[in-house]
Amino acid sequence: MIPTDSIFLLEKPEEEIQIDLPEYYKEGFFSKDSLFHPELEGGRYGSVGDPVPYSVRGDDVITSLLLVFFVLAVIAYSNIRGFFSRQAKNFFHQPHEGVTSMTETATEARFQVFIVFLTGLMFATLYYFYSLHYNGDSYILSSQYYLILIVWAIFLLYFLVKMGLYTVVNLVFFDGKRNRQWIKSLLFIIALEGLLSVPAVIMGPYFDLSIHKVEIYFAIMLILAKLMTFYKCFIIFFRQNVVGLQIILYLCALEIVPLLALWEILDVTANNLKINF
C-alpha cells in the first residue's frame, strides 16, 4: 500500500516521474556513512604514526644534485687535465726570472672559472649538511634547498672578493707577471679544494660518516690548502726579499681575515633564516 503523503505526478507519458518519499524513508542510521556515499570524505582510520625523520640519502633532489656535480666535474677536469697536471707538476718548483710562464687556452681558462663555480657549490652543499645537523631543517624559506643557493652565492662572492683583493694589492707592490702566476696558482688551489671535498660530500650522508669526522677531514683539507697558499706566496713574491713579518701580515690580511669574515656571514645568514621557536 502506498503511503498517503506520497505524491505521484504522471500527467504526461513523456514527462519524468517525481516521487516525494516520507522523511523516515530517506533517513536512516547509515544514511550519512561515507561507505555508502563515495562523494563524502571518509577521513583517516587508525592512529597517526611518527613521521619518518629526514635523511639526506633519501632526498632525491640532493642525490640528483650530487650526480650532476659528479658529471660536471668529470667534464670540467677532462677539459683542463693538461693544464691541471702542469700546475700540479710545477707547483713546488721555483719559477726562474727568464722563463716564460705557462699559458692556457681559452677553453682551459673558461673551465677554470667553471671549476670555481663547482667548488663553491660543493662547499655550499657541505655547509647545508652541517646546518641540517646543528640547526635542523626549519627555515623561513619556502624550500630548504634555497639555502644551498644562498650559501653558494656567498661562497662565489667570497672567491671574487678574495681574488680582487689579491689583484689590487699585488699590482701595487709587484709586477704583472708575478700577479698572473699567483692567480693561476690560486685557481689551482681552489680547484684542488673542490676535488678534495668530494669524499666529504659523498661519504658523510651516504656512508654514515659522522659529522665530526667530516669536520676533521674538512679542517685538515683547509689547513693543507692554506699551507700550499703560504708556500706558493713565499715562492712567487717573497723568495728574494725574505721578510717574515711582511708575509705573515700579507696572508693574515688576505687569507685569514676574509675566511673568518666568511664564516661569520654564513653563521649570521643561517641564524636569520632559521625559525626560532
mmCIF file of C-alpha atoms in Angstrom:
data_model
loop_
_atom_site.group_PDB
_atom_site.id
_atom_site.type_symbol
_atom_site.label_atom_id
_atom_site.label_comp_id
_atom_site.label_asym_id
_atom_site.label_seq_id
_atom_site.Cartn_x
_atom_site.Cartn_y
_atom_site.Cartn_z
ATOM 1 C CA MET A 1 0.000 0.000 0.000
ATOM 2 C CA ILE A 2 1.350 3.422 -0.998
ATOM 3 C CA PRO A 3 1.692 5.935 1.867
ATOM 4 C CA THR A 4 -0.892 8.665 1.892
ATOM 5 C CA ASP A 5 1.641 11.532 1.983
ATOM 6 C CA SER A 6 3.397 10.316 -1.167
ATOM 7 C CA ILE A 7 2.563 12.207 -4.345
ATOM 8 C CA PHE A 8 2.810 10.722 -7.806
ATOM 9 C CA LEU A 9 2.862 13.134 -10.719
ATOM 10 C CA LEU A 10 2.317 11.432 -14.020
ATOM 11 C CA GLU A 11 0.460 13.928 -16.127
ATOM 12 C CA LYS A 12 2.042 13.028 -19.454
ATOM 13 C CA PRO A 13 3.871 9.856 -20.551
ATOM 14 C CA GLU A 14 6.853 11.789 -21.852
ATOM 15 C CA GLU A 15 7.405 13.693 -18.575
ATOM 16 C CA GLU A 16 9.602 12.444 -15.749
ATOM 17 C CA ILE A 17 8.073 10.907 -12.659
ATOM 18 C CA GLN A 18 8.525 12.895 -9.486
ATOM 19 C CA ILE A 19 8.219 10.939 -6.284
ATOM 20 C CA ASP A 20 8.214 12.513 -2.841
ATOM 21 C CA LEU A 21 9.015 9.961 -0.169
ATOM 22 C CA PRO A 22 8.406 10.455 3.524
ATOM 23 C CA GLU A 23 11.267 11.604 5.677
ATOM 24 C CA TYR A 24 11.566 8.290 7.530
ATOM 25 C CA TYR A 25 12.226 6.559 4.179
ATOM 26 C CA LYS A 26 15.087 8.911 3.403
ATOM 27 C CA GLU A 27 16.825 8.988 6.791
ATOM 28 C CA GLY A 28 18.497 6.005 8.336
ATOM 29 C CA PHE A 29 21.294 5.024 10.690
ATOM 30 C CA PHE A 30 23.787 4.567 7.848
ATOM 31 C CA SER A 31 22.483 7.286 5.583
ATOM 32 C CA LYS A 32 25.454 9.621 6.242
ATOM 33 C CA ASP A 33 28.120 6.945 6.452
ATOM 34 C CA SER A 34 30.953 7.538 3.985
ATOM 35 C CA LEU A 35 30.948 3.870 2.984
ATOM 36 C CA PHE A 36 27.513 4.390 1.404
ATOM 37 C CA HIS A 37 28.395 7.788 -0.065
ATOM 38 C CA PRO A 38 31.622 7.840 -2.115
ATOM 39 C CA GLU A 39 31.249 11.570 -2.660
ATOM 40 C CA LEU A 40 31.824 12.183 1.074
ATOM 41 C CA GLU A 41 35.327 12.307 2.539
ATOM 42 C CA GLY A 42 35.717 9.367 4.855
ATOM 43 C CA GLY A 43 38.710 10.643 6.806
ATOM 44 C CA ARG A 44 41.586 8.573 8.147
ATOM 45 C CA TYR A 45 41.096 5.495 10.303
ATOM 46 C CA GLY A 46 43.555 4.427 12.972
ATOM 47 C CA SER A 47 46.156 6.406 14.910
ATOM 48 C CA VAL A 48 48.718 8.671 13.306
ATOM 49 C CA GLY A 49 52.256 7.264 13.447
ATOM 50 C CA ASP A 50 55.521 9.104 13.948
ATOM 51 C CA PRO A 51 56.839 10.775 10.777
ATOM 52 C CA VAL A 52 59.978 9.337 9.221
ATOM 53 C CA PRO A 53 62.941 11.602 10.075
ATOM 54 C CA TYR A 54 64.560 13.483 7.215
ATOM 55 C CA SER A 55 67.576 11.781 5.686
ATOM 56 C CA VAL A 56 69.872 13.149 3.014
ATOM 57 C CA ARG A 57 70.332 9.725 1.463
ATOM 58 C CA GLY A 58 66.566 9.556 0.917
ATOM 59 C CA ASP A 59 66.408 13.013 -0.634
ATOM 60 C CA ASP A 60 66.013 12.626 -4.394
ATOM 61 C CA VAL A 61 66.818 16.277 -5.062
ATOM 62 C CA ILE A 62 70.154 16.189 -3.222
ATOM 63 C CA THR A 63 71.063 12.839 -4.793
ATOM 64 C CA SER A 64 70.313 14.182 -8.273
ATOM 65 C CA LEU A 65 72.299 17.318 -7.480
ATOM 66 C CA LEU A 66 75.329 15.270 -6.421
ATOM 67 C CA LEU A 67 75.113 13.196 -9.590
ATOM 68 C CA VAL A 68 75.085 16.388 -11.629
ATOM 69 C CA PHE A 69 78.121 17.554 -9.600
ATOM 70 C CA PHE A 70 79.993 14.403 -10.484
ATOM 71 C CA VAL A 71 79.192 14.558 -14.204
ATOM 72 C CA LEU A 72 80.071 18.253 -14.492
ATOM 73 C CA ALA A 73 83.283 17.783 -12.504
ATOM 74 C CA VAL A 74 84.377 14.923 -14.790
ATOM 75 C CA ILE A 75 83.644 17.050 -17.863
ATOM 76 C CA ALA A 76 85.478 20.057 -16.445
ATOM 77 C CA TYR A 77 88.574 18.157 -15.310
ATOM 78 C CA SER A 78 88.758 16.271 -18.607
ATOM 79 C CA ASN A 79 88.958 19.578 -20.464
ATOM 80 C CA ILE A 80 91.709 21.067 -18.288
ATOM 81 C CA ARG A 81 93.575 17.930 -17.260
ATOM 82 C CA GLY A 82 96.614 19.063 -19.249
ATOM 83 C CA PHE A 83 96.807 22.455 -17.570
ATOM 84 C CA PHE A 84 95.902 20.949 -14.203
ATOM 85 C CA SER A 85 98.673 18.352 -14.447
ATOM 86 C CA ARG A 86 101.189 21.046 -15.447
ATOM 87 C CA GLN A 87 100.176 23.165 -12.468
ATOM 88 C CA ALA A 88 100.455 20.174 -10.127
ATOM 89 C CA LYS A 89 103.844 19.224 -11.565
ATOM 90 C CA ASN A 90 105.330 22.726 -11.344
ATOM 91 C CA PHE A 91 103.600 23.854 -8.164
ATOM 92 C CA PHE A 92 106.596 23.252 -5.891
ATOM 93 C CA HIS A 93 109.185 24.430 -8.417
ATOM 94 C CA GLN A 94 110.710 27.859 -8.109
ATOM 95 C CA PRO A 95 109.956 29.947 -11.230
ATOM 96 C CA HIS A 96 113.013 31.463 -12.899
ATOM 97 C CA GLU A 97 113.049 35.071 -13.980
ATOM 98 C CA GLY A 98 113.815 34.445 -17.653
ATOM 99 C CA VAL A 99 111.429 31.551 -18.172
ATOM 100 C CA THR A 100 108.067 32.203 -19.776
ATOM 101 C CA SER A 101 105.171 31.256 -17.536
ATOM 102 C CA MET A 102 102.681 28.567 -18.523
ATOM 103 C CA THR A 103 99.879 29.691 -20.780
ATOM 104 C CA GLU A 104 96.431 28.182 -21.101
ATOM 105 C CA THR A 105 93.945 28.097 -23.922
ATOM 106 C CA ALA A 106 90.651 29.946 -23.883
ATOM 107 C CA THR A 107 88.833 26.676 -23.200
ATOM 108 C CA GLU A 108 91.084 25.920 -20.226
ATOM 109 C CA ALA A 109 90.548 29.421 -18.843
ATOM 110 C CA ARG A 110 86.755 29.078 -19.094
ATOM 111 C CA PHE A 111 86.760 25.684 -17.417
ATOM 112 C CA GLN A 112 88.972 27.013 -14.614
ATOM 113 C CA VAL A 113 86.304 29.598 -13.842
ATOM 114 C CA PHE A 114 83.668 26.869 -14.123
ATOM 115 C CA ILE A 115 85.553 24.748 -11.579
ATOM 116 C CA VAL A 116 85.499 27.693 -9.169
ATOM 117 C CA PHE A 117 81.689 27.670 -9.511
ATOM 118 C CA LEU A 118 81.633 23.916 -8.858
ATOM 119 C CA THR A 119 83.892 24.289 -5.817
ATOM 120 C CA GLY A 120 81.577 26.949 -4.382
ATOM 121 C CA LEU A 121 78.590 24.684 -4.970
ATOM 122 C CA MET A 122 80.403 21.781 -3.296
ATOM 123 C CA PHE A 123 81.209 23.934 -0.248
ATOM 124 C CA ALA A 124 77.590 25.130 -0.153
ATOM 125 C CA THR A 125 76.385 21.508 -0.081
ATOM 126 C CA LEU A 126 78.769 20.700 2.762
ATOM 127 C CA TYR A 127 77.532 23.697 4.729
ATOM 128 C CA TYR A 128 73.943 22.577 4.035
ATOM 129 C CA PHE A 129 74.706 19.196 5.645
ATOM 130 C CA TYR A 130 76.395 20.989 8.535
ATOM 131 C CA SER A 131 73.379 23.271 9.013
ATOM 132 C CA LEU A 132 70.939 20.343 8.919
ATOM 133 C CA HIS A 133 72.872 18.628 11.693
ATOM 134 C CA TYR A 134 73.172 21.611 14.040
ATOM 135 C CA ASN A 135 70.183 23.812 13.095
ATOM 136 C CA GLY A 136 67.649 21.324 11.749
ATOM 137 C CA ASP A 137 65.527 21.826 8.630
ATOM 138 C CA SER A 138 63.182 24.538 9.948
ATOM 139 C CA TYR A 139 63.757 27.658 7.869
ATOM 140 C CA ILE A 140 61.579 30.543 6.804
ATOM 141 C CA LEU A 141 62.338 29.689 3.170
ATOM 142 C CA SER A 142 59.601 28.094 1.102
ATOM 143 C CA SER A 143 62.083 25.322 0.306
ATOM 144 C CA GLN A 144 65.158 24.389 2.304
ATOM 145 C CA TYR A 145 67.049 23.885 -0.952
ATOM 146 C CA TYR A 146 67.113 27.650 -1.350
ATOM 147 C CA LEU A 147 69.646 27.629 1.485
ATOM 148 C CA ILE A 148 72.130 25.897 -0.840
ATOM 149 C CA LEU A 149 71.666 28.624 -3.458
ATOM 150 C CA ILE A 150 72.104 31.406 -0.905
ATOM 151 C CA VAL A 151 75.260 29.840 0.571
ATOM 152 C CA TRP A 152 76.568 29.173 -2.944
ATOM 153 C CA ALA A 153 76.194 32.860 -3.796
ATOM 154 C CA ILE A 154 78.068 33.765 -0.597
ATOM 155 C CA PHE A 155 80.960 31.440 -1.497
ATOM 156 C CA LEU A 156 81.170 32.829 -5.030
ATOM 157 C CA LEU A 157 81.230 36.360 -3.623
ATOM 158 C CA TYR A 158 83.994 35.273 -1.234
ATOM 159 C CA PHE A 159 86.132 33.906 -4.084
ATOM 160 C CA LEU A 160 85.519 37.028 -6.159
ATOM 161 C CA VAL A 161 86.372 39.434 -3.333
ATOM 162 C CA LYS A 162 89.499 37.493 -2.377
ATOM 163 C CA MET A 163 90.812 37.439 -5.933
ATOM 164 C CA GLY A 164 90.011 41.125 -6.298
ATOM 165 C CA LEU A 165 91.901 41.976 -3.120
ATOM 166 C CA TYR A 166 94.899 39.900 -4.208
ATOM 167 C CA THR A 167 94.917 41.575 -7.619
ATOM 168 C CA VAL A 168 94.759 45.107 -6.224
ATOM 169 C CA VAL A 169 97.438 44.538 -3.573
ATOM 170 C CA ASN A 170 99.780 42.621 -5.882
ATOM 171 C CA LEU A 171 99.554 45.212 -8.635
ATOM 172 C CA VAL A 172 100.629 47.867 -6.143
ATOM 173 C CA PHE A 173 103.660 46.025 -4.767
ATOM 174 C CA PHE A 174 104.601 43.511 -7.500
ATOM 175 C CA ASP A 175 104.729 43.294 -11.294
ATOM 176 C CA GLY A 176 102.014 41.894 -13.536
ATOM 177 C CA LYS A 177 103.895 38.664 -14.326
ATOM 178 C CA ARG A 178 104.004 37.609 -10.685
ATOM 179 C CA ASN A 179 100.396 38.569 -10.275
ATOM 180 C CA ARG A 180 99.383 36.308 -13.179
ATOM 181 C CA GLN A 181 101.413 33.457 -11.716
ATOM 182 C CA TRP A 182 99.682 33.940 -8.390
ATOM 183 C CA ILE A 183 96.157 33.996 -9.866
ATOM 184 C CA LYS A 184 96.855 30.734 -11.727
ATOM 185 C CA SER A 185 98.190 29.143 -8.545
ATOM 186 C CA LEU A 186 95.184 30.396 -6.592
ATOM 187 C CA LEU A 187 92.773 28.907 -9.144
ATOM 188 C CA PHE A 188 94.671 25.631 -8.912
ATOM 189 C CA ILE A 189 94.374 25.594 -5.109
ATOM 190 C CA ILE A 190 90.624 26.349 -5.273
ATOM 191 C CA ALA A 191 90.142 23.549 -7.818
ATOM 192 C CA LEU A 192 92.121 21.192 -5.582
ATOM 193 C CA GLU A 193 89.900 22.126 -2.618
ATOM 194 C CA GLY A 194 86.819 21.278 -4.671
ATOM 195 C CA LEU A 195 88.345 17.944 -5.696
ATOM 196 C CA LEU A 196 89.286 17.041 -2.115
ATOM 197 C CA SER A 197 85.838 17.977 -0.795
ATOM 198 C CA VAL A 198 84.121 15.306 -2.929
ATOM 199 C CA PRO A 199 84.821 12.447 -0.439
ATOM 200 C CA ALA A 200 83.344 14.512 2.407
ATOM 201 C CA VAL A 201 80.198 15.264 0.402
ATOM 202 C CA ILE A 202 79.710 11.623 -0.617
ATOM 203 C CA MET A 203 80.816 9.706 2.480
ATOM 204 C CA GLY A 204 79.037 11.917 5.011
ATOM 205 C CA PRO A 205 75.386 11.278 4.152
ATOM 206 C CA TYR A 206 75.709 8.043 2.138
ATOM 207 C CA PHE A 207 78.242 6.043 4.179
ATOM 208 C CA ASP A 208 77.127 7.079 7.676
ATOM 209 C CA LEU A 209 80.296 9.024 8.355
ATOM 210 C CA SER A 210 79.742 11.132 11.458
ATOM 211 C CA ILE A 211 79.618 14.891 11.129
ATOM 212 C CA HIS A 212 82.573 15.239 13.485
ATOM 213 C CA LYS A 213 84.788 13.127 11.213
ATOM 214 C CA VAL A 214 83.660 15.189 8.231
ATOM 215 C CA GLU A 215 84.587 18.349 10.143
ATOM 216 C CA ILE A 216 88.037 16.926 10.949
ATOM 217 C CA TYR A 217 88.567 15.953 7.319
ATOM 218 C CA PHE A 218 87.478 19.377 6.084
ATOM 219 C CA ALA A 219 89.711 21.131 8.650
ATOM 220 C CA ILE A 220 92.732 19.064 7.537
ATOM 221 C CA MET A 221 91.945 19.858 3.896
ATOM 222 C CA LEU A 222 91.615 23.567 4.700
ATOM 223 C CA ILE A 223 94.905 23.636 6.623
ATOM 224 C CA LEU A 224 96.643 21.845 3.757
ATOM 225 C CA ALA A 225 95.251 24.388 1.284
ATOM 226 C CA LYS A 226 96.413 27.306 3.437
ATOM 227 C CA LEU A 227 99.894 25.787 3.756
ATOM 228 C CA MET A 228 100.061 25.447 -0.022
ATOM 229 C CA THR A 229 98.923 29.052 -0.334
ATOM 230 C CA PHE A 230 101.571 30.178 2.132
ATOM 231 C CA TYR A 231 104.291 28.251 0.287
ATOM 232 C CA LYS A 232 103.301 29.496 -3.186
ATOM 233 C CA CYS A 233 103.015 33.065 -1.946
ATOM 234 C CA PHE A 234 106.525 32.827 -0.500
ATOM 235 C CA ILE A 235 107.938 31.328 -3.716
ATOM 236 C CA ILE A 236 106.391 33.925 -6.028
ATOM 237 C CA PHE A 237 106.603 37.140 -4.000
ATOM 238 C CA PHE A 238 108.963 36.839 -1.037
ATOM 239 C CA ARG A 239 111.682 34.415 -2.153
ATOM 240 C CA GLN A 240 114.182 37.151 -2.953
ATOM 241 C CA ASN A 241 113.306 39.517 -0.131
ATOM 242 C CA VAL A 242 112.678 37.336 2.887
ATOM 243 C CA VAL A 243 110.677 39.383 5.370
ATOM 244 C CA GLY A 244 108.888 37.122 7.825
ATOM 245 C CA LEU A 245 106.614 39.757 9.300
ATOM 246 C CA GLN A 246 105.629 41.048 5.874
ATOM 247 C CA ILE A 247 104.443 37.692 4.557
ATOM 248 C CA ILE A 248 102.569 36.964 7.799
ATOM 249 C CA LEU A 249 100.736 40.276 7.597
ATOM 250 C CA TYR A 250 100.118 39.721 3.895
ATOM 251 C CA LEU A 251 98.483 36.332 4.380
ATOM 252 C CA CYS A 252 96.602 37.346 7.519
ATOM 253 C CA ALA A 253 95.060 40.319 5.746
ATOM 254 C CA LEU A 254 94.194 38.471 2.530
ATOM 255 C CA GLU A 255 93.584 34.899 3.725
ATOM 256 C CA ILE A 256 92.722 34.621 7.414
ATOM 257 C CA VAL A 257 90.582 37.754 7.765
ATOM 258 C CA PRO A 258 88.386 37.001 4.684
ATOM 259 C CA LEU A 259 87.988 33.398 5.869
ATOM 260 C CA LEU A 260 86.822 34.486 9.339
ATOM 261 C CA ALA A 261 84.505 37.049 7.756
ATOM 262 C CA LEU A 262 83.075 34.316 5.503
ATOM 263 C CA TRP A 263 82.313 32.056 8.461
ATOM 264 C CA GLU A 264 80.656 34.910 10.349
ATOM 265 C CA ILE A 265 78.493 35.782 7.332
ATOM 266 C CA LEU A 266 77.424 32.146 6.918
ATOM 267 C CA ASP A 267 76.578 31.874 10.619
ATOM 268 C CA VAL A 268 74.551 35.087 10.632
ATOM 269 C CA THR A 269 72.720 34.095 7.446
ATOM 270 C CA ALA A 270 71.767 30.663 8.805
ATOM 271 C CA ASN A 271 70.570 32.111 12.128
ATOM 272 C CA ASN A 272 68.452 34.759 10.405
ATOM 273 C CA LEU A 273 66.835 32.194 8.103
ATOM 274 C CA LYS A 274 66.203 29.670 10.888
ATOM 275 C CA ILE A 275 62.813 29.531 12.579
ATOM 276 C CA ASN A 276 63.358 30.162 16.294
ATOM 277 C CA PHE A 277 60.611 28.635 18.429
#
